[in-house]
C-alpha positions as a Python dict, from the first residue, in 0.01 Angstrom:
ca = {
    (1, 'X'): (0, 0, 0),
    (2, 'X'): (160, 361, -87),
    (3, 'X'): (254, 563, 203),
    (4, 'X'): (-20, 838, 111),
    (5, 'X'): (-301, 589, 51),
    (6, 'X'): (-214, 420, 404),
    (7, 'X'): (-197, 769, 565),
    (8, 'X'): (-553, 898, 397),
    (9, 'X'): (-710, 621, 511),
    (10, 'X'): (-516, 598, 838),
    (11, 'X'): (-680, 1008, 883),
    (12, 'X'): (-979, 920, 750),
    (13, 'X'): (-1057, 638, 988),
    (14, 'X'): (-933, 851, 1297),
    (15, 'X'): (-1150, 1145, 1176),
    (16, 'X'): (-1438, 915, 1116),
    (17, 'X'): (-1431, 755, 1402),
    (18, 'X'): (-1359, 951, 1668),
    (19, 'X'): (-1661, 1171, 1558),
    (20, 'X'): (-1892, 867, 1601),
    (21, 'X'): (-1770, 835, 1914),
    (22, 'X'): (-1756, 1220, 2015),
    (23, 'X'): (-1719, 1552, 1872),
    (24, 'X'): (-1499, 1633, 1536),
    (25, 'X'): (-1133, 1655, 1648),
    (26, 'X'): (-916, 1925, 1507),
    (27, 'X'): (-759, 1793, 1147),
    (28, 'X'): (-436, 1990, 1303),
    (29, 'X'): (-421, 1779, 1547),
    (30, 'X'): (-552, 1433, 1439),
    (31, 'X'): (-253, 1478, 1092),
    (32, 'X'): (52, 1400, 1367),
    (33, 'X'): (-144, 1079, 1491),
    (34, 'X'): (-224, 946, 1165),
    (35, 'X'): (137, 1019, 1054),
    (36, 'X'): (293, 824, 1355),
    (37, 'X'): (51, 524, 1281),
    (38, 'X'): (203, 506, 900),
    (39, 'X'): (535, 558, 1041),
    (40, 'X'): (546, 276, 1270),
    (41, 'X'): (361, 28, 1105),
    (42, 'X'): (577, 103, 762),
    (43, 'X'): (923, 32, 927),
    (44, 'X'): (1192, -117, 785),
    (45, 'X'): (1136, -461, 884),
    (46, 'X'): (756, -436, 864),
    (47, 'X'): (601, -735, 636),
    (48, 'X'): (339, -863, 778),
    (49, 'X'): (250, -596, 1054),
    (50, 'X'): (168, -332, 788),
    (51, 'X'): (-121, -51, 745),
    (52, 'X'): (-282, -305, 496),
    (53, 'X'): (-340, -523, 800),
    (54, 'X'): (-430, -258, 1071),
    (55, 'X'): (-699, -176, 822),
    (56, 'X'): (-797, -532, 781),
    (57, 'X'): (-822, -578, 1157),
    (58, 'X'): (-1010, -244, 1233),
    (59, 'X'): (-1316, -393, 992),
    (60, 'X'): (-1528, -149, 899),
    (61, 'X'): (-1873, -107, 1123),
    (62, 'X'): (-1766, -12, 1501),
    (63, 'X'): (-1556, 276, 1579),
    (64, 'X'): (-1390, 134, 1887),
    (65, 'X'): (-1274, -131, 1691),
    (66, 'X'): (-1145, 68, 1402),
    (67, 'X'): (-944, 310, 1666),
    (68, 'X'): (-815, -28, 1838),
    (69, 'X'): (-701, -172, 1535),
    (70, 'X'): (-494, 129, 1422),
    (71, 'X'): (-319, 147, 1758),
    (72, 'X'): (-313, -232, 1823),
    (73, 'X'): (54, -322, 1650),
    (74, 'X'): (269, 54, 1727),
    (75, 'X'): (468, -170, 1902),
    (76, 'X'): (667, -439, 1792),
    (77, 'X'): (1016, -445, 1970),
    (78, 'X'): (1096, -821, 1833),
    (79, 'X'): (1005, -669, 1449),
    (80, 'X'): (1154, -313, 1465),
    (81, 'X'): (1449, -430, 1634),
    (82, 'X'): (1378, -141, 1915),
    (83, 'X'): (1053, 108, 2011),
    (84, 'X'): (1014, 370, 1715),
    (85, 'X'): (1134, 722, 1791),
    (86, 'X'): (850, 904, 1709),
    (87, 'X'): (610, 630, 1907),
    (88, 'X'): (927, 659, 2273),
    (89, 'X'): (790, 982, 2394),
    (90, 'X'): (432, 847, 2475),
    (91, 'X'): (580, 564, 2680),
    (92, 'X'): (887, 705, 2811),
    (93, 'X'): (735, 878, 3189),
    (94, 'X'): (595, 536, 3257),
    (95, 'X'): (855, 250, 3128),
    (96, 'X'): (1262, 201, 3204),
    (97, 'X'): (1500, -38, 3058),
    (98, 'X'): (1730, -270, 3286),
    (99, 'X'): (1973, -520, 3112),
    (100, 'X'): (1801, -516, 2788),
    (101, 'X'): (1451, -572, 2966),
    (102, 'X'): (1145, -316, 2972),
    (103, 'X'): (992, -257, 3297),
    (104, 'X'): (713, -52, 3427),
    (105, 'X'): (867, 222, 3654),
    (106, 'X'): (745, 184, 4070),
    (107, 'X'): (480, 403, 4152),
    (108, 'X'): (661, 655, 4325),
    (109, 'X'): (836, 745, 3983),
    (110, 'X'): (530, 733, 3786),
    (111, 'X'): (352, 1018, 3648),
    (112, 'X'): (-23, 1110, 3845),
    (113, 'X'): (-232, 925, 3518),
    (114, 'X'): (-509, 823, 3576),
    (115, 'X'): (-547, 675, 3211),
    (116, 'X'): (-215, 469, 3220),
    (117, 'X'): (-300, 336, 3584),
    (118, 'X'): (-646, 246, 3382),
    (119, 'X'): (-442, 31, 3118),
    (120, 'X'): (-222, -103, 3404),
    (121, 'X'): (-558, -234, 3543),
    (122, 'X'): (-741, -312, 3194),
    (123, 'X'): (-397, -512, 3123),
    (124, 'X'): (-368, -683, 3520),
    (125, 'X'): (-18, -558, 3515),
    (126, 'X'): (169, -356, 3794),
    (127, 'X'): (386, -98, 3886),
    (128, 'X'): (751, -261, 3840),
    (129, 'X'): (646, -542, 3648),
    (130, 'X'): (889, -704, 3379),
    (131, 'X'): (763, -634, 3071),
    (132, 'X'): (766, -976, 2823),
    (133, 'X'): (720, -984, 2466),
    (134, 'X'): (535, -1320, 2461),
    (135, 'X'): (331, -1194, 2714),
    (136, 'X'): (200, -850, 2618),
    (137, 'X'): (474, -613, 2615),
    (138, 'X'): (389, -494, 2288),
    (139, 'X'): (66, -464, 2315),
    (140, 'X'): (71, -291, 2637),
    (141, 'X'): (265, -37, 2510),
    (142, 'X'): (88, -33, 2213),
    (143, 'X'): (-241, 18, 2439),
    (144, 'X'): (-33, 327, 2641),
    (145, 'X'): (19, 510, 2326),
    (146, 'X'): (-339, 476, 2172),
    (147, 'X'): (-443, 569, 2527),
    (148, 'X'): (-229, 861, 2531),
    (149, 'X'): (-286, 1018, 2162),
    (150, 'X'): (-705, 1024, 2181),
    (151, 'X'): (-744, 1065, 2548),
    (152, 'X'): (-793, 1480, 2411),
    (153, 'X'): (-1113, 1327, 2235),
    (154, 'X'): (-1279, 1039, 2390),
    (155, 'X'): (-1418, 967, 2757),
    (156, 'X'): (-1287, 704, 2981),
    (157, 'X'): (-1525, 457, 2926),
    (158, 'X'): (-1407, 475, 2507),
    (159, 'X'): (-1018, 448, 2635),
    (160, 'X'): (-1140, 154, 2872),
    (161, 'X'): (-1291, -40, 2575),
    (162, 'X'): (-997, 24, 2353),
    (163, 'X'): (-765, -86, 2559),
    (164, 'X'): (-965, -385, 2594),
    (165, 'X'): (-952, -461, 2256),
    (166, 'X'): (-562, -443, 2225),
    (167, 'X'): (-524, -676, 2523),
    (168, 'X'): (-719, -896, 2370),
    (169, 'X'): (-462, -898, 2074),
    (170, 'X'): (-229, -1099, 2312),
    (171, 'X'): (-155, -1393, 2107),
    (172, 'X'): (-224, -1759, 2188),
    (173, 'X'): (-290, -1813, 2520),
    (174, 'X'): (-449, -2157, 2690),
    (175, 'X'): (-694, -2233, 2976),
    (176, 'X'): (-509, -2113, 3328),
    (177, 'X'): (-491, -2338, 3554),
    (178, 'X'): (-795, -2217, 3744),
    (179, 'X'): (-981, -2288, 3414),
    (180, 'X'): (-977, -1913, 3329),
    (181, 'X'): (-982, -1834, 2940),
    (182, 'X'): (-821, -1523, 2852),
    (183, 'X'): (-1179, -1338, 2775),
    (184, 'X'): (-1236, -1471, 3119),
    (185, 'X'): (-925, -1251, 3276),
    (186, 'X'): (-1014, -976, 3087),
    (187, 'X'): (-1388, -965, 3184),
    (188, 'X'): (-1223, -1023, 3576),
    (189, 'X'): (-992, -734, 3475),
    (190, 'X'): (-1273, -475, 3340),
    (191, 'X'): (-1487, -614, 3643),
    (192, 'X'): (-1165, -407, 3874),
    (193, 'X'): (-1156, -123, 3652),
    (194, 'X'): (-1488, -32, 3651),
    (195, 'X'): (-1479, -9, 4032),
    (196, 'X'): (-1182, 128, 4057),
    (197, 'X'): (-1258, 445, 3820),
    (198, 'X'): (-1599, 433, 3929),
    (199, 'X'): (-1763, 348, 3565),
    (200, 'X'): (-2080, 381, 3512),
    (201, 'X'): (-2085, 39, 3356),
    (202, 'X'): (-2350, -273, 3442),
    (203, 'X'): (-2198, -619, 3384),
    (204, 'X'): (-2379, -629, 3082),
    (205, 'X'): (-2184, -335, 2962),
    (206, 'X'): (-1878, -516, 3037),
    (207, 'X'): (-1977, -798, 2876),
    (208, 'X'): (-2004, -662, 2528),
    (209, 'X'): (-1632, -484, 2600),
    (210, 'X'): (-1505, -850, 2602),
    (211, 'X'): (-1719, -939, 2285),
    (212, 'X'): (-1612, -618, 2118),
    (213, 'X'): (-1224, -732, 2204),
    (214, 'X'): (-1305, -1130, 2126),
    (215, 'X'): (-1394, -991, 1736),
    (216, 'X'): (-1116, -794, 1713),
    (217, 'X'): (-854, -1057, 1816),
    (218, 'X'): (-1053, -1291, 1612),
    (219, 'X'): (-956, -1103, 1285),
    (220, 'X'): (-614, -1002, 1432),
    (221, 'X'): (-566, -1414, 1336),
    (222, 'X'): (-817, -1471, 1104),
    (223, 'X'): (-531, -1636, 851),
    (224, 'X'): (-499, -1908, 1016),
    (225, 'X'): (-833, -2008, 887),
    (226, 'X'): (-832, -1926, 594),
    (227, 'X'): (-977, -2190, 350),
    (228, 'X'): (-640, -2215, 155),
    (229, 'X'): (-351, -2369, 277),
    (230, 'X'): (-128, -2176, 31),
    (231, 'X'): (-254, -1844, 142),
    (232, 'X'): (-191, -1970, 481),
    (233, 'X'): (157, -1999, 409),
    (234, 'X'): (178, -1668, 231),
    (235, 'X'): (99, -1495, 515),
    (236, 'X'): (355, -1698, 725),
    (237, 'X'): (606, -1631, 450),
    (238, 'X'): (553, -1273, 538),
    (239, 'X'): (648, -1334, 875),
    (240, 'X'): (956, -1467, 845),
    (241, 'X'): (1169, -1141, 736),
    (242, 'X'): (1008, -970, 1061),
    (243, 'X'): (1204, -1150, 1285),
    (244, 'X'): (1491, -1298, 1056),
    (245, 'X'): (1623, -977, 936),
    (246, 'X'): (1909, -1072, 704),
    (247, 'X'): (1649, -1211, 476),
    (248, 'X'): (1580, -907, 353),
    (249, 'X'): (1829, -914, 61),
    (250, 'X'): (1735, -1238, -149),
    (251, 'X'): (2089, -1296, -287),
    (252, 'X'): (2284, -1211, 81),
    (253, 'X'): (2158, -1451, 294),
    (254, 'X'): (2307, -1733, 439),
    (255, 'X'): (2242, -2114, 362),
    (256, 'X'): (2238, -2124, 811),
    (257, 'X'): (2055, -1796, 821),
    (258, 'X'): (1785, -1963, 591),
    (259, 'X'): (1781, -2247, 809),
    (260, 'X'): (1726, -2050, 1141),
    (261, 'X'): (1487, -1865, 997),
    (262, 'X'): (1256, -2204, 847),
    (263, 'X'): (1393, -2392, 1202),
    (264, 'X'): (1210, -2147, 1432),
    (265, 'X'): (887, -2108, 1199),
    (266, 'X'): (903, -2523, 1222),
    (267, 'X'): (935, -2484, 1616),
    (268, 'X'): (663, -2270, 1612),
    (269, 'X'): (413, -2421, 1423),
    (270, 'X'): (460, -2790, 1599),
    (271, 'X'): (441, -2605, 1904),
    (272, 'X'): (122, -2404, 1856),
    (273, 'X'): (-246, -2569, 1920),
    (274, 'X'): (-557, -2443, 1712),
    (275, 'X'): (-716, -2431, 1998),
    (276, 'X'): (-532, -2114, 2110),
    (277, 'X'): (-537, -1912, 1790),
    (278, 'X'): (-915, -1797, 1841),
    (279, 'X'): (-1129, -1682, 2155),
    (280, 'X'): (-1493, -1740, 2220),
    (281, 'X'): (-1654, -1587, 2493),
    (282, 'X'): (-2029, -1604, 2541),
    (283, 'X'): (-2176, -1667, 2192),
    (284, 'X'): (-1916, -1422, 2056),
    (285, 'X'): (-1874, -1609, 1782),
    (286, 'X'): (-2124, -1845, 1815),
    (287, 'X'): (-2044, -2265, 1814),
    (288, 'X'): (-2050, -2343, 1464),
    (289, 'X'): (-1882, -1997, 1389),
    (290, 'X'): (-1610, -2084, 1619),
    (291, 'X'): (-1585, -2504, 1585),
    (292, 'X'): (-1545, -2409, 1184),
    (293, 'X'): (-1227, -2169, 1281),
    (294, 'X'): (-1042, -2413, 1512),
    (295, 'X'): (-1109, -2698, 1216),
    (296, 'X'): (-956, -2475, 932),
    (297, 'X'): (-649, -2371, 1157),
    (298, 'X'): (-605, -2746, 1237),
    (299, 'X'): (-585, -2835, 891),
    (300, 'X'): (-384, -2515, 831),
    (301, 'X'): (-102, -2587, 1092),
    (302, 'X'): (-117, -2970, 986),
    (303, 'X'): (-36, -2850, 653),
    (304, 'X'): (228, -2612, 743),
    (305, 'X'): (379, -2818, 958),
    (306, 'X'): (473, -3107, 736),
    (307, 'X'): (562, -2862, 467),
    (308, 'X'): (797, -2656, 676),
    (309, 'X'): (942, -3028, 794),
    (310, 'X'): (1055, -3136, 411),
    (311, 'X'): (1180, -2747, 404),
    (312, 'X'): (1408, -2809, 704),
    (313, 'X'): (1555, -3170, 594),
    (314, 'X'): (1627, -3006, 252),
    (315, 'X'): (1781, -2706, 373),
    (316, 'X'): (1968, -2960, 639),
    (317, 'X'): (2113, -3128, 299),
    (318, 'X'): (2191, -2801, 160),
    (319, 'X'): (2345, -2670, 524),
    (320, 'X'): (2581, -3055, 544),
    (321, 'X'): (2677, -3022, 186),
    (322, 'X'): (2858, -2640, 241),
    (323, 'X'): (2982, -2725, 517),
    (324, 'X'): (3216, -2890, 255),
    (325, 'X'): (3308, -2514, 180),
    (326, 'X'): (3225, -2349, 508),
    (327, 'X'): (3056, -2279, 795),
    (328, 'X'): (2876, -1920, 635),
    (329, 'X'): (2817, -2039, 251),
    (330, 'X'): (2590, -1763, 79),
    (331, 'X'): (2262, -1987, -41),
    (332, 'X'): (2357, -1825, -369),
    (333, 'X'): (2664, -1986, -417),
    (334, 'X'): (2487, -2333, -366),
    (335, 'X'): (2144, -2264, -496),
    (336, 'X'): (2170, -1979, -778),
    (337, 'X'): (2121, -1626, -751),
    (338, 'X'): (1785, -1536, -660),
    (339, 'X'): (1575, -1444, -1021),
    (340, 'X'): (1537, -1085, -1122),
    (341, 'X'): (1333, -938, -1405),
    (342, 'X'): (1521, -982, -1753),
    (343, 'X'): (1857, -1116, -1605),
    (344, 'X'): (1899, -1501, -1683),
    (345, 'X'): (2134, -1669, -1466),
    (346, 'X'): (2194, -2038, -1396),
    (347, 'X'): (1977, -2226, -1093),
    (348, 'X'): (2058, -2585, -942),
    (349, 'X'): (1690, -2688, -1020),
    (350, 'X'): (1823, -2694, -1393),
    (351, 'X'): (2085, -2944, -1283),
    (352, 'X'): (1856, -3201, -1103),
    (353, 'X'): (1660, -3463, -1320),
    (354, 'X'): (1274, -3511, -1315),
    (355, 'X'): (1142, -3814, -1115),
    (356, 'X'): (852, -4035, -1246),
    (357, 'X'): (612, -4063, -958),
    (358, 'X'): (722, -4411, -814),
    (359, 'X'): (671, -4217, -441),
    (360, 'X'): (294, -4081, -497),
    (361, 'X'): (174, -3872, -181),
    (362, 'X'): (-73, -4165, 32),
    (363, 'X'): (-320, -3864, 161),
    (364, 'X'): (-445, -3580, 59),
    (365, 'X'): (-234, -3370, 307),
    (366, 'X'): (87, -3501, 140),
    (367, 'X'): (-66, -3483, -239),
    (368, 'X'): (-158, -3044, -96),
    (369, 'X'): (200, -3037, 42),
    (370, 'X'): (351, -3154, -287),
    (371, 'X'): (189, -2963, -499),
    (372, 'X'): (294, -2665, -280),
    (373, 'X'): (653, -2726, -302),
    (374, 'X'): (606, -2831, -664),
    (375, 'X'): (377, -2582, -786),
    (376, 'X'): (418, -2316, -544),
    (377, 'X'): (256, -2066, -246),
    (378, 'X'): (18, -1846, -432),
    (379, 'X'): (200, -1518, -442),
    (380, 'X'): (614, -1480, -477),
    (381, 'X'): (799, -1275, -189),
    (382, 'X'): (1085, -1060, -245),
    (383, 'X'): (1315, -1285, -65),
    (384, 'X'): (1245, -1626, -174),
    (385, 'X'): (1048, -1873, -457),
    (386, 'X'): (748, -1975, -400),
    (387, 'X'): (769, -2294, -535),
    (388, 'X'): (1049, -2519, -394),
    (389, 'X'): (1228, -2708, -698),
    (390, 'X'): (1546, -2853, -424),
    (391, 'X'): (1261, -3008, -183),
    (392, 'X'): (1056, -3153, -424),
    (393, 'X'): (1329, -3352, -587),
    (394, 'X'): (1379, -3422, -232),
    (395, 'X'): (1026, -3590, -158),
    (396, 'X'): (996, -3737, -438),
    (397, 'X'): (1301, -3949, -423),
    (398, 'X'): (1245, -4029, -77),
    (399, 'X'): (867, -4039, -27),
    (400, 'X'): (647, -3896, 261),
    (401, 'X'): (668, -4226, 452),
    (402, 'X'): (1054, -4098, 487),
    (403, 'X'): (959, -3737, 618),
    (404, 'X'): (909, -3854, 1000),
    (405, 'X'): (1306, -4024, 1052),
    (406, 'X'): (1519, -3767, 819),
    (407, 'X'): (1334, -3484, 977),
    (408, 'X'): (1467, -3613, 1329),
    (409, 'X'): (1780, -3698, 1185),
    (410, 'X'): (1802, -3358, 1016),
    (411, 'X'): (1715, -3175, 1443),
    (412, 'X'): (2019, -3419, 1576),
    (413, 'X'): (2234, -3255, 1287),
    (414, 'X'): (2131, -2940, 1351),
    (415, 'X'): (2162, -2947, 1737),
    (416, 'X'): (2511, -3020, 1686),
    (417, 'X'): (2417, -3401, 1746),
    (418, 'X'): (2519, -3553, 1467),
    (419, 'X'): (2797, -3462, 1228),
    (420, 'X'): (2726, -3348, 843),
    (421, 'X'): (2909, -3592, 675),
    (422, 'X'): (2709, -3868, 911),
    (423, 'X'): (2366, -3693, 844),
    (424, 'X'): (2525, -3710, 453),
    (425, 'X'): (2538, -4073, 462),
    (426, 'X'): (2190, -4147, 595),
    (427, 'X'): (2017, -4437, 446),
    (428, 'X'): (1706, -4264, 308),
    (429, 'X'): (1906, -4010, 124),
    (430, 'X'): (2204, -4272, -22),
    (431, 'X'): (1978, -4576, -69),
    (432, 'X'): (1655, -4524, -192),
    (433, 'X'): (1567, -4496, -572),
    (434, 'X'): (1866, -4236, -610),
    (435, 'X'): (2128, -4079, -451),
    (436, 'X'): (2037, -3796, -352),
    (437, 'X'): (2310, -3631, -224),
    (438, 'X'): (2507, -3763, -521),
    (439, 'X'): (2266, -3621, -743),
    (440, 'X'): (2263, -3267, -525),
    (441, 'X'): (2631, -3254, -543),
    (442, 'X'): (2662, -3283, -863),
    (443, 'X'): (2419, -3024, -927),
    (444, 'X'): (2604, -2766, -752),
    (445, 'X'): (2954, -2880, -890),
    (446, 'X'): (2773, -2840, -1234),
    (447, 'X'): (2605, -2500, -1162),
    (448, 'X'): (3018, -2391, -1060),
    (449, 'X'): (3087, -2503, -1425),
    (450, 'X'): (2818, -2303, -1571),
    (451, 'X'): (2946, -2005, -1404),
    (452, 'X'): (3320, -2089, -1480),
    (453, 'X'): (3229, -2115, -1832),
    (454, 'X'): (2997, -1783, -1845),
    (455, 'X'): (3294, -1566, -1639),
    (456, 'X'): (3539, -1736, -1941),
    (457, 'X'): (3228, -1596, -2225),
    (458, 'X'): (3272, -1931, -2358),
    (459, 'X'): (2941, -2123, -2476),
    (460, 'X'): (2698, -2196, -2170),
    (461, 'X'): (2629, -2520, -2084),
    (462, 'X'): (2311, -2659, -2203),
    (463, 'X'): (2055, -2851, -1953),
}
C-alpha cells in the first residue's frame, strides 16, 4: 500500500471515528497521529505488521474497533528491532530499561495518570512489572500510546474499551490453571476497573467490551483459517523477514541464516495448538462460527507443519553439503542467484533430473503439500520462490513415509548431534531410488561449471 493511501485512510478512519464516538477533532491535530501510525507500522522490517493489515483488523462497522485496530501493533520491539522514535515519547514517563529488559517504573516514579494506571488495570499488570514480549509487552505499550494520543477526544469509558480490545490482541494463550480463558481474565480485569474508576458500567456493559475485544482478536488471526492452505503460508512467509532480518536481501543470505529462519517457523508451528489461535466468549462467535475456525487452523497448521518439515531436511542437505566449503556459505553460491526481471542466470533446479512418480503422496495432506513445493505458495515474496524445486526432488526421491526419521535426523544434525558428513550418509538419502546427495552434489559442482564457463564468455552449458 503507498505511504499516502495508508496515511488517507489511516486520517480518515481517525477522523471518522472519533466523531462517532464524540465531537470532530481538530484535522491539526488528528494529521501527527495518523502520521505516527504510518510511520510505525511502515518500518523497515515491517512485512506482515503493515497498514494493509491494521486496516484489515479495524473492519469497517464499530468505531472502537477501528481506533483499536490502528493502535493495536505501534509496538513491535521483536520486528523493529527497538521502540520507534516518534512512538518513545508516549511511553517514556511510565517504562525504564534494565539489562536489555522493559519494565514498568514503581509508583513513586510514575507520572499522576489516571489513564495509564487504567491500562495497568485493563492489562492486570503492575507498577515494576517485567515487561515480556510473549506476554503483552507490545501490546501494552501499544495500548499506552493509543491511550495517550485520543485521550484529548474520547471519555474514559471509550479508552477503557480500547484498551480492551488491544489486550485482547495478546496472542495464543491456553486455559489457566484455574480454568480461566483469557476473555475470562479480561472480563475479571474490566470487572476491577470499573470499580476502581468508578464506571458507570453494568456487567452487561462489560460484557459486550469483552465481545467487542473477542472480534477484534478474532480477525487479528483470522489467517490461520483461511480456506487455503497456500494463502496460509503466504501470510507466514511474510512473517519470516520480521524477525529474521538478514532475509531481507534475497541474494545475501546465508544457507544457516535460511535455516534458522525455516527452524524457528518449524518450532513454532509444531508447538502451537488451534485451539489457542481464536477466543470465544459467550456466543461471541457463536459454536458453529467458532468449531469451523479451530477446524480450518487445524488443517492449516497440519499443513504447514509437514511442509515446513521437508523445508528443514532439505535445507539440512543443503546446510551438510557447504559445510564442505564453510561454515557461512551464501545460499547463492549453492542454490543460484535469486531471479530478477530480464537477467537469466543459472539455478541448481536446472541441474537435477525429473522423477517419475514411483513415491505418490498416500493422503491428501501429502498430495496439498507436494503440490505446494512443486507448484508453489500463491504469491512470490521478495526474498524467496514460492515454489520449492530442491525439496521436491527431495520428496519425491524419498517419499512422505521418509519425512518422520530424516526430519529427526536432520534436528540431531542441527543441534550439533550428529555430524554433516554422518547426516550425509543417511540411508534414506544414499539408498533409496537415487542418490540424492550424489545427485545434489553434482548439481552444484555443475552449476560452478556453468558459471566458470559464463565468467570465461565461452558457450553456456546446455541442460
Amino acid at each position: 500500500m503507498e505511504l499516502e493511501v495508508a496515511y488517507q485512510r489511516c486520517l480518515d478512519s481517525l477522523v471518522g471515528s472519533i466523531s462517532e464516538l464524540a465531537a470532530p477533532p481538530p484535522m491539526e491535530e488528528i494529521e501527527p497521529i495518523a502520521s505516527l501510525i504510518v510511520q510505525a507500522m511502515t518500518g523497515q522490517w515491517r512485512y506482515f505488521h503493515t497498514p494493509s493489515h491494521i486496516f484489515e483488523v479495524g473492519g469497517s462497522d464499530d468505531p472502537l474497533e477501528v481506533l483499536s485496530a490502528l493502535f493495536h501493533d505501534l509496538v513491535y520491539v521483536q520486528v523493529d528491532s527497538g521502540i520507534n522514535l516518534n512512538v518513545s515519547r508516549y511511553i517514556s514517563p511510565y517504562i525504564e530499561e534494565l539489562n536489555g529488559k522493559l519494565s514498568i517504573l514503581p509508583l513513586d516514579g510514575l507520572p499522576d495518570d489516571t489513564n495509564f494506571l487504567m491500562v495497568l488495570s485493563v492489562f492486570g499488570f503492575a507498577p515494576e512489572q517485567v515487561l515480556d514480549p510473549f506476554r503483552g509487552q507490545n501490546e501494552f505499550l501499544s495500548a499506552v500510546i493509543g491511550t495517550k494520543a485520543l485521550e484529548p477526544f474520547l471519555s474514559l469509558g471509550d479508552l477503557v474499551r480500547i484498551s480492551a480490545c488491544i489486550e485482547a490482541t495478546i496472542p495464543f494463550r491456553g486455559v489457566s490453571a484455574e480454568g480461566w480463558t483469557a476473555s475470562d481474565r479480561l472480563e475479571h480485569n474490566l470487572v476491577r476497573t470499573r470499580d476502581q474508576f468508578k464506571l458507570d458500567w453494568a456487567d452487561e456493559d462489560i460484557h459486550k467490551a469483552v465481545k467487542r475485544a473477542v472480534r477484534l482478536a478474532n480477525r487479528d488471526v483470522e489467517n490461520f483459517a483461511l480456506p487455503n492452505s497456500a494463502e496460509f503460508l503466504d501470510n507466514t512467509w511474510n512473517l519470516l523477514p520480521e524477525t529474521n532480518h538478514e532475509l531481507i536481501s534475497a541474494n545475501s543470505y546465508t544457507v544457516r541464516g535460511y535455516r534458522r529462519s525455516i527452524q524457528k517457523m518449524e518450532g513454532f508451528i509444531n508447538f502451537l495448538k488451534p485451539e489457542v489461535v481464536f477466543s470465544q466468549y459467550r456466543g461471541e462467535p457463536d459454536d458453529e462460527t467458532y468449531a469451523g475456525l479451530v477446524e480450518r487452523t487445524r488443517k492449516n497448521l497440519e499443513t504447514a507443519q509437514l511442509y515446513l518439515g521437508v523445508k528443514l531436511i532439505t535445507i539440512a542437505v543443503l546446510e551438510a553439503l557447504s559445510y564442505r566449503l564453510g561454515r557461512n556459505v551464501h545460499i547463492s553460491t549453492m542454490m543460484g542467484e535469486f531471479p530478477e526481471a530480464g537477467v537469466k542466470t543459472p539455478a541448481l533446479a536446472e541441474f537435477l533430473p525429473h522423477l517419475s512418480s514411483d513415491c505418490p503422496p498416500s493422503t491428501q495432506r501429502e498430495a496439498e503439500v507436494l503440490q505446494l513445493l512443486s507448484q508453489g505458495r500463491t504469491r512470490e515474496s521478495a526474498y524467496d520462490l514460492k515454489n520449492s524445486p530442491l525439496a521436491t526432488f527431495i520428496i519425491e526421491s524419498v517419499g512422505f513415509d521418509c519425512v518422520s526419521e530424516l526430519l529427526a535426523a536432520s534436528k540431531e544434525f542441527l543441534k550439533g548431534e550428529l555430524p554433516a558428513e554422518t547426516f550425509l550418509q543417511h540411508r534414506f538419502l544414499r539408498q533409496g531410488r537415487v542418490d540424492v546427495v550424489q545427485i545434489i552434489t553434482e548439481g552444484v559442482l555443475e552449476l560452478a561449471k556453468h558459471r566458470a564457463n559464463l565468467i570465461r564468455g565461452s558457450q553456456a552449458v546446455q541442460v
